Amino acid sequence: MASPPQRLCRDLRSTTTAISRSRDVIVEILSWLPAKPLCQFRCVSREWHALISSRAFAAMHRSRAEPLLVGMSTSVSGTTNLQLMDTDGSVVRRFPPREGNWTLWASLDDLACISSSSGRSSTLEVVDLSTGKALLPAEDAAAGFLMYASCGRAARTGSLKVFRLDAHLTCEVLSLGDGASRWRQVQSPPPMVSHWNKITSSSVVTLHGALHFLSQDHYDVLSFDLDNETWTVIPGPPAGIVGSKKSISLAELNGTLCMARREYPLVADIWLLTNTDNSSWIKAYSLPVDLLADFVVPLRLLRLGGEVLFYSSYDERSKLVLQVYDPRSGKCRKVKTSTNLMGRIGLCSSSLVPPFGAMS
């Protein structure tokens, strides 16, 4: 039989092991949470405050964090706000309001491509989301009526390029970072490029060094290579029973090009492009959608739980509805957002969130 000191030492070791394991479980759970609730959890105790504020925890959290959402919201005063949100719909950063109506065309890492229009003229900006500053010189920001605009990095050279396409299918590109660079005309797209540019579903998708657009019939994809600046056509997935061309959207889902087709009566099928060379698509998900919804746009396959984050809209002027689809239950739930989101929602780098010690 063990002596009392031996039993005490054994009990202490057992207690220490349990506490250590409990702490490991807490760290594991906290590392998956969005940034905003983490900042609130720092108030639980001094130990939790030190843990969440530590560099090691911040690095672990950043490696697991979902991308941020970037979108535009409108106010009753007529201004437009560019803002960043987490996947729970909480605003983590809001930029100064802009006069007039602004449209989000695309987002890439820490950049957002936006524009405002007045009559037949437009102002195009590429915003650095880490600073809020516009990267395009004023003389290059003015443009005519825009059908499409975007930005992306060439796969081979890494060059950051801004793209714009007008109503006459005149296609121009500007290389950012080159002080002497100006807009230059490049190969025009095939006439089959979609003119349905006012609807959220026809946003430009930047992926693997190329810009992707829906075709005029909305069944194929037009791809603009940012290295050689030429166009190719990618045949779309097998034709389905689609009630309207407006009910098809193009998006990126975790690094894969995808097409969402609103099949009647209450289903939206999500197709993934698995092989560009032979244009192979697979149907990955069938989302239940509201009967009145025009289209859905997938955003992200969430790491925790494998749920699909997407948004839907009922007409081009309505508020966007952010939702999550759970493949296990086959049901969707709405994500509460605090502002009037309009137009499009994009993804950007999670590193744009300030360190936890700097957040309020």
mmCIF file of C-alpha atoms in Angstrom:
data_model
loop_
_atom_site.group_PDB
_atom_site.id
_atom_site.type_symbol
_atom_site.label_atom_id
_atom_site.label_comp_id
_atom_site.label_asym_id
_atom_site.label_seq_id
_atom_site.Cartn_x
_atom_site.Cartn_y
_atom_site.Cartn_z
ATOM 1 C CA MET A 1 0.000 0.000 0.000
ATOM 2 C CA ALA A 2 1.284 3.429 -0.901
ATOM 3 C CA SER A 3 2.181 5.801 1.850
ATOM 4 C CA PRO A 4 0.259 9.097 2.280
ATOM 5 C CA PRO A 5 3.041 11.183 0.650
ATOM 6 C CA GLN A 6 3.106 8.796 -2.305
ATOM 7 C CA ARG A 7 -0.672 8.962 -2.700
ATOM 8 C CA LEU A 8 -0.518 12.758 -2.514
ATOM 9 C CA CYS A 9 2.128 12.916 -5.243
ATOM 10 C CA ARG A 10 0.120 10.522 -7.415
ATOM 11 C CA ASP A 11 -3.061 12.567 -6.927
ATOM 12 C CA LEU A 12 -1.219 15.794 -7.750
ATOM 13 C CA ARG A 13 0.196 14.286 -10.946
ATOM 14 C CA SER A 14 -3.280 13.066 -11.929
ATOM 15 C CA THR A 15 -4.798 16.478 -11.227
ATOM 16 C CA THR A 16 -2.038 18.258 -13.160
ATOM 17 C CA THR A 17 -2.541 15.936 -16.132
ATOM 18 C CA ALA A 18 -6.321 16.549 -16.082
ATOM 19 C CA ILE A 19 -5.823 20.326 -15.905
ATOM 20 C CA SER A 20 -3.330 20.192 -18.771
ATOM 21 C CA ARG A 21 -5.702 18.127 -20.902
ATOM 22 C CA SER A 22 -8.597 20.458 -20.031
ATOM 23 C CA ARG A 23 -6.513 23.451 -21.114
ATOM 24 C CA ASP A 24 -5.639 21.721 -24.383
ATOM 25 C CA VAL A 25 -9.351 21.144 -25.053
ATOM 26 C CA ILE A 26 -10.135 24.803 -24.312
ATOM 27 C CA VAL A 27 -7.369 25.984 -26.659
ATOM 28 C CA GLU A 28 -8.622 23.635 -29.379
ATOM 29 C CA ILE A 29 -12.199 24.921 -29.106
ATOM 30 C CA LEU A 30 -11.263 28.601 -28.897
ATOM 31 C CA SER A 31 -8.928 28.381 -31.894
ATOM 32 C CA TRP A 32 -11.883 27.638 -34.186
ATOM 33 C CA LEU A 33 -14.031 30.589 -33.105
ATOM 34 C CA PRO A 34 -14.446 33.872 -35.053
ATOM 35 C CA ALA A 35 -12.419 36.861 -33.894
ATOM 36 C CA LYS A 36 -15.256 38.905 -32.386
ATOM 37 C CA PRO A 37 -16.431 36.360 -29.765
ATOM 38 C CA LEU A 38 -12.784 35.606 -28.956
ATOM 39 C CA CYS A 39 -12.289 39.228 -27.942
ATOM 40 C CA GLN A 40 -15.308 38.923 -25.637
ATOM 41 C CA PHE A 41 -14.008 35.672 -24.139
ATOM 42 C CA ARG A 42 -10.837 37.447 -23.016
ATOM 43 C CA CYS A 43 -12.962 38.837 -20.176
ATOM 44 C CA VAL A 44 -13.667 35.373 -18.722
ATOM 45 C CA SER A 45 -10.474 35.289 -16.679
ATOM 46 C CA ARG A 46 -6.905 36.522 -16.583
ATOM 47 C CA GLU A 47 -5.753 33.126 -17.835
ATOM 48 C CA TRP A 48 -8.059 33.275 -20.862
ATOM 49 C CA HIS A 49 -7.008 36.869 -21.554
ATOM 50 C CA ALA A 50 -3.331 35.870 -21.562
ATOM 51 C CA LEU A 51 -4.040 32.794 -23.674
ATOM 52 C CA ILE A 52 -6.091 34.553 -26.373
ATOM 53 C CA SER A 53 -3.695 37.526 -26.499
ATOM 54 C CA SER A 54 -0.596 35.352 -26.927
ATOM 55 C CA ARG A 55 1.295 35.220 -30.231
ATOM 56 C CA ALA A 56 1.211 31.422 -30.286
ATOM 57 C CA PHE A 57 -2.582 31.352 -30.029
ATOM 58 C CA ALA A 58 -2.934 34.120 -32.644
ATOM 59 C CA ALA A 59 -0.815 32.091 -35.061
ATOM 60 C CA MET A 60 -2.885 28.950 -34.418
ATOM 61 C CA HIS A 61 -6.141 30.861 -34.872
ATOM 62 C CA ARG A 62 -4.959 32.499 -38.102
ATOM 63 C CA SER A 63 -4.055 29.101 -39.568
ATOM 64 C CA ARG A 64 -7.618 27.905 -38.939
ATOM 65 C CA ALA A 65 -9.580 31.110 -39.505
ATOM 66 C CA GLU A 66 -12.058 31.350 -42.342
ATOM 67 C CA PRO A 67 -11.622 34.174 -44.862
ATOM 68 C CA LEU A 68 -13.411 37.409 -44.108
ATOM 69 C CA LEU A 69 -16.404 38.570 -46.114
ATOM 70 C CA VAL A 70 -16.309 41.908 -47.913
ATOM 71 C CA GLY A 71 -19.439 43.718 -49.041
ATOM 72 C CA MET A 72 -21.163 47.053 -49.581
ATOM 73 C CA SER A 73 -23.994 48.405 -47.455
ATOM 74 C CA THR A 74 -26.212 51.410 -48.054
ATOM 75 C CA SER A 75 -27.572 54.009 -45.650
ATOM 76 C CA VAL A 76 -30.690 56.192 -45.670
ATOM 77 C CA SER A 77 -28.444 59.219 -46.227
ATOM 78 C CA GLY A 78 -27.411 57.866 -49.636
ATOM 79 C CA THR A 79 -23.868 56.862 -48.732
ATOM 80 C CA THR A 80 -22.264 53.468 -49.298
ATOM 81 C CA ASN A 81 -19.989 51.656 -46.869
ATOM 82 C CA LEU A 82 -17.335 49.087 -47.732
ATOM 83 C CA GLN A 83 -17.080 46.671 -44.797
ATOM 84 C CA LEU A 84 -15.476 43.442 -43.630
ATOM 85 C CA MET A 85 -17.435 40.730 -41.786
ATOM 86 C CA ASP A 86 -16.694 37.346 -40.308
ATOM 87 C CA THR A 87 -18.624 34.267 -41.393
ATOM 88 C CA ASP A 88 -21.064 34.800 -38.501
ATOM 89 C CA GLY A 89 -22.142 38.087 -40.092
ATOM 90 C CA SER A 90 -20.483 40.344 -37.504
ATOM 91 C CA VAL A 91 -18.824 43.487 -38.870
ATOM 92 C CA VAL A 92 -15.132 43.527 -37.908
ATOM 93 C CA ARG A 93 -14.155 46.617 -39.872
ATOM 94 C CA ARG A 94 -16.046 49.409 -41.599
ATOM 95 C CA PHE A 95 -14.399 51.907 -43.958
ATOM 96 C CA PRO A 96 -15.380 55.597 -44.246
ATOM 97 C CA PRO A 97 -18.686 56.138 -46.103
ATOM 98 C CA ARG A 98 -18.628 57.016 -49.805
ATOM 99 C CA GLU A 99 -21.024 59.365 -51.510
ATOM 100 C CA GLY A 100 -23.299 57.805 -54.129
ATOM 101 C CA ASN A 101 -23.867 54.206 -55.161
ATOM 102 C CA TRP A 102 -20.827 51.950 -55.289
ATOM 103 C CA THR A 103 -20.597 48.399 -56.603
ATOM 104 C CA LEU A 104 -18.269 45.644 -55.424
ATOM 105 C CA TRP A 105 -16.978 43.812 -58.500
ATOM 106 C CA ALA A 106 -14.384 41.472 -57.032
ATOM 107 C CA SER A 107 -12.068 40.867 -54.086
ATOM 108 C CA LEU A 108 -8.642 39.263 -53.921
ATOM 109 C CA ASP A 109 -6.644 38.660 -50.722
ATOM 110 C CA ASP A 110 -6.391 42.189 -49.275
ATOM 111 C CA LEU A 111 -7.840 44.042 -52.296
ATOM 112 C CA ALA A 112 -11.342 45.017 -53.407
ATOM 113 C CA CYS A 113 -12.323 46.267 -56.863
ATOM 114 C CA ILE A 114 -15.239 48.733 -56.669
ATOM 115 C CA SER A 115 -16.843 51.343 -58.907
ATOM 116 C CA SER A 116 -19.475 54.069 -58.909
ATOM 117 C CA SER A 117 -21.410 55.234 -61.941
ATOM 118 C CA SER A 118 -23.169 58.395 -63.038
ATOM 119 C CA GLY A 119 -24.875 58.324 -66.410
ATOM 120 C CA ARG A 120 -22.454 56.869 -68.938
ATOM 121 C CA SER A 121 -19.328 57.446 -66.861
ATOM 122 C CA SER A 122 -17.791 55.484 -64.009
ATOM 123 C CA THR A 123 -15.087 55.756 -61.375
ATOM 124 C CA LEU A 124 -13.107 52.567 -60.814
ATOM 125 C CA GLU A 125 -11.045 51.954 -57.679
ATOM 126 C CA VAL A 126 -8.883 49.157 -56.302
ATOM 127 C CA VAL A 127 -8.919 49.499 -52.503
ATOM 128 C CA ASP A 128 -6.173 48.188 -50.237
ATOM 129 C CA LEU A 129 -8.274 46.661 -47.441
ATOM 130 C CA SER A 130 -5.389 46.835 -44.966
ATOM 131 C CA THR A 131 -5.175 50.635 -45.234
ATOM 132 C CA GLY A 132 -8.391 51.720 -46.983
ATOM 133 C CA LYS A 133 -6.386 53.569 -49.633
ATOM 134 C CA ALA A 134 -7.186 53.571 -53.353
ATOM 135 C CA LEU A 135 -4.328 52.181 -55.464
ATOM 136 C CA LEU A 136 -5.368 53.485 -58.872
ATOM 137 C CA PRO A 137 -4.090 56.988 -59.751
ATOM 138 C CA ALA A 138 -6.893 59.519 -60.242
ATOM 139 C CA GLU A 139 -6.183 59.796 -63.980
ATOM 140 C CA ASP A 140 -6.659 56.028 -64.354
ATOM 141 C CA ALA A 141 -9.789 55.766 -62.195
ATOM 142 C CA ALA A 142 -12.135 57.543 -64.627
ATOM 143 C CA ALA A 143 -13.892 55.227 -67.071
ATOM 144 C CA GLY A 144 -16.896 54.992 -69.342
ATOM 145 C CA PHE A 145 -19.854 52.710 -68.753
ATOM 146 C CA LEU A 146 -18.511 49.453 -67.303
ATOM 147 C CA MET A 147 -19.894 46.033 -68.127
ATOM 148 C CA TYR A 148 -17.310 44.324 -65.949
ATOM 149 C CA ALA A 149 -14.315 45.199 -63.797
ATOM 150 C CA SER A 150 -11.955 43.090 -61.721
ATOM 151 C CA CYS A 151 -8.376 42.558 -60.588
ATOM 152 C CA GLY A 152 -6.152 39.510 -60.318
ATOM 153 C CA ARG A 153 -2.613 38.167 -60.267
ATOM 154 C CA ALA A 154 -1.016 36.459 -63.239
ATOM 155 C CA ALA A 155 -0.103 32.877 -62.316
ATOM 156 C CA ARG A 156 3.344 32.851 -63.957
ATOM 157 C CA THR A 157 4.650 36.370 -63.330
ATOM 158 C CA GLY A 158 2.663 37.298 -60.216
ATOM 159 C CA SER A 159 1.850 40.677 -61.775
ATOM 160 C CA LEU A 160 -1.227 42.385 -60.293
ATOM 161 C CA LYS A 161 -3.530 43.529 -63.097
ATOM 162 C CA VAL A 162 -6.734 45.545 -63.197
ATOM 163 C CA PHE A 163 -9.302 44.640 -65.847
ATOM 164 C CA ARG A 164 -12.203 46.578 -67.349
ATOM 165 C CA LEU A 165 -14.663 45.862 -70.153
ATOM 166 C CA ASP A 166 -17.052 48.450 -71.609
ATOM 167 C CA ALA A 167 -20.361 48.130 -73.433
ATOM 168 C CA HIS A 168 -18.564 48.011 -76.814
ATOM 169 C CA LEU A 169 -16.609 44.932 -75.629
ATOM 170 C CA THR A 170 -13.419 47.005 -75.520
ATOM 171 C CA CYS A 171 -11.172 45.193 -73.083
ATOM 172 C CA GLU A 172 -8.358 47.033 -71.267
ATOM 173 C CA VAL A 173 -5.771 46.019 -68.683
ATOM 174 C CA LEU A 174 -3.529 48.040 -66.356
ATOM 175 C CA SER A 175 -0.589 46.561 -64.415
ATOM 176 C CA LEU A 176 -0.424 47.881 -60.844
ATOM 177 C CA GLY A 177 2.976 48.470 -59.276
ATOM 178 C CA ASP A 178 4.455 49.690 -62.547
ATOM 179 C CA GLY A 179 4.686 53.474 -62.255
ATOM 180 C CA ALA A 180 4.795 53.941 -66.003
ATOM 181 C CA SER A 181 1.856 51.623 -66.709
ATOM 182 C CA ARG A 182 -1.338 52.915 -68.273
ATOM 183 C CA TRP A 183 -4.490 51.301 -69.586
ATOM 184 C CA ARG A 184 -3.848 49.334 -72.755
ATOM 185 C CA GLN A 185 -6.264 47.548 -75.017
ATOM 186 C CA VAL A 186 -6.049 43.755 -75.226
ATOM 187 C CA GLN A 187 -7.925 41.025 -77.050
ATOM 188 C CA SER A 188 -11.700 41.521 -76.896
ATOM 189 C CA PRO A 189 -13.838 38.696 -75.523
ATOM 190 C CA PRO A 190 -16.006 36.512 -77.749
ATOM 191 C CA PRO A 191 -19.405 38.118 -78.437
ATOM 192 C CA MET A 192 -20.930 35.445 -76.221
ATOM 193 C CA VAL A 193 -19.854 37.218 -73.004
ATOM 194 C CA SER A 194 -22.882 37.893 -70.815
ATOM 195 C CA HIS A 195 -24.332 41.412 -70.876
ATOM 196 C CA TRP A 196 -26.329 40.744 -67.701
ATOM 197 C CA ASN A 197 -23.946 42.794 -65.629
ATOM 198 C CA LYS A 198 -26.432 44.372 -63.242
ATOM 199 C CA ILE A 199 -27.306 41.092 -61.571
ATOM 200 C CA THR A 200 -25.164 39.787 -58.765
ATOM 201 C CA SER A 201 -24.940 36.372 -60.379
ATOM 202 C CA SER A 202 -22.699 37.632 -63.194
ATOM 203 C CA SER A 203 -19.790 38.707 -61.001
ATOM 204 C CA VAL A 204 -16.259 38.025 -62.218
ATOM 205 C CA VAL A 205 -14.446 35.109 -60.577
ATOM 206 C CA THR A 206 -10.666 35.459 -60.134
ATOM 207 C CA LEU A 207 -9.014 32.055 -59.830
ATOM 208 C CA HIS A 208 -5.671 30.432 -60.751
ATOM 209 C CA GLY A 209 -4.365 33.440 -62.681
ATOM 210 C CA ALA A 210 -7.487 33.940 -64.803
ATOM 211 C CA LEU A 211 -10.750 35.884 -64.775
ATOM 212 C CA HIS A 212 -13.916 33.880 -65.390
ATOM 213 C CA PHE A 213 -17.246 35.135 -66.766
ATOM 214 C CA LEU A 214 -20.604 33.614 -67.604
ATOM 215 C CA SER A 215 -21.374 33.317 -71.313
ATOM 216 C CA GLN A 216 -24.338 35.074 -72.899
ATOM 217 C CA ASP A 217 -26.467 31.921 -72.711
ATOM 218 C CA HIS A 218 -25.213 31.403 -69.118
ATOM 219 C CA TYR A 219 -24.301 27.766 -69.759
ATOM 220 C CA ASP A 220 -20.564 28.164 -70.545
ATOM 221 C CA VAL A 221 -17.639 29.998 -68.951
ATOM 222 C CA LEU A 222 -15.335 32.513 -70.653
ATOM 223 C CA SER A 223 -11.822 32.615 -69.211
ATOM 224 C CA PHE A 224 -9.316 35.480 -69.590
ATOM 225 C CA ASP A 225 -5.720 34.425 -68.869
ATOM 226 C CA LEU A 226 -3.859 37.216 -67.048
ATOM 227 C CA ASP A 227 -0.447 36.047 -68.288
ATOM 228 C CA ASN A 228 -0.983 35.852 -72.053
ATOM 229 C CA GLU A 229 -4.127 38.060 -71.994
ATOM 230 C CA THR A 230 -6.172 35.811 -74.274
ATOM 231 C CA TRP A 231 -9.651 34.275 -74.015
ATOM 232 C CA THR A 232 -10.782 30.658 -73.951
ATOM 233 C CA VAL A 233 -14.190 28.993 -73.565
ATOM 234 C CA ILE A 234 -14.892 26.330 -70.916
ATOM 235 C CA PRO A 235 -18.054 24.316 -71.630
ATOM 236 C CA GLY A 236 -20.393 24.305 -68.655
ATOM 237 C CA PRO A 237 -21.957 21.355 -66.825
ATOM 238 C CA PRO A 238 -24.713 19.248 -68.382
ATOM 239 C CA ALA A 239 -27.878 21.224 -69.090
ATOM 240 C CA GLY A 240 -30.561 20.996 -66.455
ATOM 241 C CA ILE A 241 -34.089 22.253 -65.984
ATOM 242 C CA VAL A 242 -33.298 25.922 -65.419
ATOM 243 C CA GLY A 243 -36.234 28.294 -65.281
ATOM 244 C CA SER A 244 -34.342 31.498 -66.114
ATOM 245 C CA LYS A 245 -30.903 32.579 -67.280
ATOM 246 C CA LYS A 246 -30.814 34.970 -64.346
ATOM 247 C CA SER A 247 -30.925 32.003 -61.966
ATOM 248 C CA ILE A 248 -27.370 30.844 -62.807
ATOM 249 C CA SER A 249 -24.334 32.183 -60.959
ATOM 250 C CA LEU A 250 -20.577 31.709 -61.164
ATOM 251 C CA ALA A 251 -18.371 31.603 -58.061
ATOM 252 C CA GLU A 252 -15.313 30.108 -56.370
ATOM 253 C CA LEU A 253 -15.724 27.470 -53.691
ATOM 254 C CA ASN A 254 -12.498 26.818 -51.745
ATOM 255 C CA GLY A 255 -10.216 27.187 -54.759
ATOM 256 C CA THR A 256 -12.515 25.505 -57.282
ATOM 257 C CA LEU A 257 -14.615 27.188 -59.957
ATOM 258 C CA CYS A 258 -18.281 26.425 -59.414
ATOM 259 C CA MET A 259 -21.616 27.151 -61.044
ATOM 260 C CA ALA A 260 -24.860 27.389 -59.080
ATOM 261 C CA ARG A 261 -28.026 26.761 -61.050
ATOM 262 C CA ARG A 262 -31.394 27.557 -59.571
ATOM 263 C CA GLU A 263 -33.433 24.504 -60.560
ATOM 264 C CA TYR A 264 -37.176 24.763 -60.141
ATOM 265 C CA PRO A 265 -39.065 24.493 -57.946
ATOM 266 C CA LEU A 266 -37.005 24.662 -54.733
ATOM 267 C CA VAL A 267 -33.448 23.480 -55.443
ATOM 268 C CA ALA A 268 -30.142 25.084 -56.450
ATOM 269 C CA ASP A 269 -27.521 22.637 -57.747
ATOM 270 C CA ILE A 270 -23.842 23.437 -57.109
ATOM 271 C CA TRP A 271 -21.489 22.133 -59.829
ATOM 272 C CA LEU A 272 -17.686 22.036 -59.372
ATOM 273 C CA LEU A 273 -15.187 22.179 -62.258
ATOM 274 C CA THR A 274 -12.885 19.234 -61.510
ATOM 275 C CA ASN A 275 -10.796 19.233 -64.705
ATOM 276 C CA THR A 276 -10.247 22.286 -66.903
ATOM 277 C CA ASP A 277 -8.587 20.329 -69.733
ATOM 278 C CA ASN A 278 -11.633 18.202 -70.504
ATOM 279 C CA SER A 279 -14.247 20.492 -68.875
ATOM 280 C CA SER A 280 -15.367 17.905 -66.316
ATOM 281 C CA TRP A 281 -17.977 19.036 -63.777
ATOM 282 C CA ILE A 282 -19.511 17.197 -60.824
ATOM 283 C CA LYS A 283 -22.700 18.074 -58.942
ATOM 284 C CA ALA A 284 -21.541 18.457 -55.353
ATOM 285 C CA TYR A 285 -24.568 19.887 -53.531
ATOM 286 C CA SER A 286 -28.286 20.482 -53.983
ATOM 287 C CA LEU A 287 -29.371 23.377 -51.768
ATOM 288 C CA PRO A 288 -32.987 23.976 -50.750
ATOM 289 C CA VAL A 289 -33.897 27.558 -51.646
ATOM 290 C CA ASP A 290 -36.875 29.821 -51.252
ATOM 291 C CA LEU A 291 -39.378 29.728 -54.100
ATOM 292 C CA LEU A 292 -38.992 33.477 -54.730
ATOM 293 C CA ALA A 293 -35.175 33.532 -54.751
ATOM 294 C CA ASP A 294 -33.658 34.487 -58.118
ATOM 295 C CA PHE A 295 -30.249 32.906 -57.546
ATOM 296 C CA VAL A 296 -27.717 31.731 -54.978
ATOM 297 C CA VAL A 297 -23.964 32.394 -54.915
ATOM 298 C CA PRO A 298 -21.713 29.945 -52.991
ATOM 299 C CA LEU A 299 -18.981 31.572 -50.916
ATOM 300 C CA ARG A 300 -17.197 29.007 -48.781
ATOM 301 C CA LEU A 301 -17.159 25.393 -47.638
ATOM 302 C CA LEU A 302 -16.604 25.980 -43.926
ATOM 303 C CA ARG A 303 -13.814 24.015 -42.278
ATOM 304 C CA LEU A 304 -15.708 23.263 -39.098
ATOM 305 C CA GLY A 305 -18.695 21.061 -39.889
ATOM 306 C CA GLY A 306 -18.427 21.081 -43.693
ATOM 307 C CA GLU A 307 -21.311 23.531 -44.095
ATOM 308 C CA VAL A 308 -21.737 25.672 -47.233
ATOM 309 C CA LEU A 309 -21.852 29.445 -46.765
ATOM 310 C CA PHE A 310 -23.765 31.215 -49.553
ATOM 311 C CA TYR A 311 -25.944 34.235 -50.231
ATOM 312 C CA SER A 312 -29.139 34.713 -52.182
ATOM 313 C CA SER A 313 -31.173 37.598 -53.547
ATOM 314 C CA TYR A 314 -34.700 38.071 -54.810
ATOM 315 C CA ASP A 315 -34.104 40.913 -57.271
ATOM 316 C CA GLU A 316 -31.213 43.193 -58.187
ATOM 317 C CA ARG A 317 -32.222 45.912 -55.696
ATOM 318 C CA SER A 318 -33.056 43.727 -52.702
ATOM 319 C CA LYS A 319 -31.012 43.081 -49.616
ATOM 320 C CA LEU A 320 -28.730 40.070 -49.861
ATOM 321 C CA VAL A 321 -29.499 37.173 -47.535
ATOM 322 C CA LEU A 322 -26.504 35.324 -46.095
ATOM 323 C CA GLN A 323 -27.189 31.651 -45.313
ATOM 324 C CA VAL A 324 -25.498 28.392 -44.301
ATOM 325 C CA TYR A 325 -26.440 24.984 -45.707
ATOM 326 C CA ASP A 326 -25.845 21.883 -43.583
ATOM 327 C CA PRO A 327 -25.413 18.785 -45.827
ATOM 328 C CA ARG A 328 -26.073 16.475 -42.860
ATOM 329 C CA SER A 329 -29.555 17.805 -42.128
ATOM 330 C CA GLY A 330 -30.279 19.075 -45.644
ATOM 331 C CA LYS A 331 -31.472 22.381 -44.170
ATOM 332 C CA CYS A 332 -30.426 26.040 -44.426
ATOM 333 C CA ARG A 333 -30.261 28.690 -41.733
ATOM 334 C CA LYS A 334 -30.000 32.432 -42.156
ATOM 335 C CA VAL A 335 -26.964 34.335 -40.875
ATOM 336 C CA LYS A 336 -27.952 37.561 -39.183
ATOM 337 C CA THR A 337 -26.219 40.620 -40.607
ATOM 338 C CA SER A 338 -26.417 44.036 -39.010
ATOM 339 C CA THR A 339 -26.455 46.104 -42.163
ATOM 340 C CA ASN A 340 -28.221 46.424 -45.486
ATOM 341 C CA LEU A 341 -25.954 44.433 -47.806
ATOM 342 C CA MET A 342 -26.370 45.128 -51.505
ATOM 343 C CA GLY A 343 -24.926 43.886 -54.791
ATOM 344 C CA ARG A 344 -22.240 41.266 -54.167
ATOM 345 C CA ILE A 345 -20.327 39.625 -51.336
ATOM 346 C CA GLY A 346 -16.699 38.578 -51.758
ATOM 347 C CA LEU A 347 -13.956 36.936 -49.720
ATOM 348 C CA CYS A 348 -10.720 38.459 -48.448
ATOM 349 C CA SER A 349 -7.800 37.525 -46.230
ATOM 350 C CA SER A 350 -8.483 36.746 -42.559
ATOM 351 C CA SER A 351 -5.149 38.422 -41.706
ATOM 352 C CA LEU A 352 -6.912 41.791 -42.099
ATOM 353 C CA VAL A 353 -8.375 41.344 -38.621
ATOM 354 C CA PRO A 354 -6.216 43.228 -36.062
ATOM 355 C CA PRO A 355 -4.390 41.199 -33.401
ATOM 356 C CA PHE A 356 -6.678 40.271 -30.515
ATOM 357 C CA GLY A 357 -4.764 42.514 -28.153
ATOM 358 C CA ALA A 358 -5.585 45.504 -30.364
ATOM 359 C CA MET A 359 -9.299 44.766 -30.783
ATOM 360 C CA SER A 360 -11.978 46.208 -28.572
#
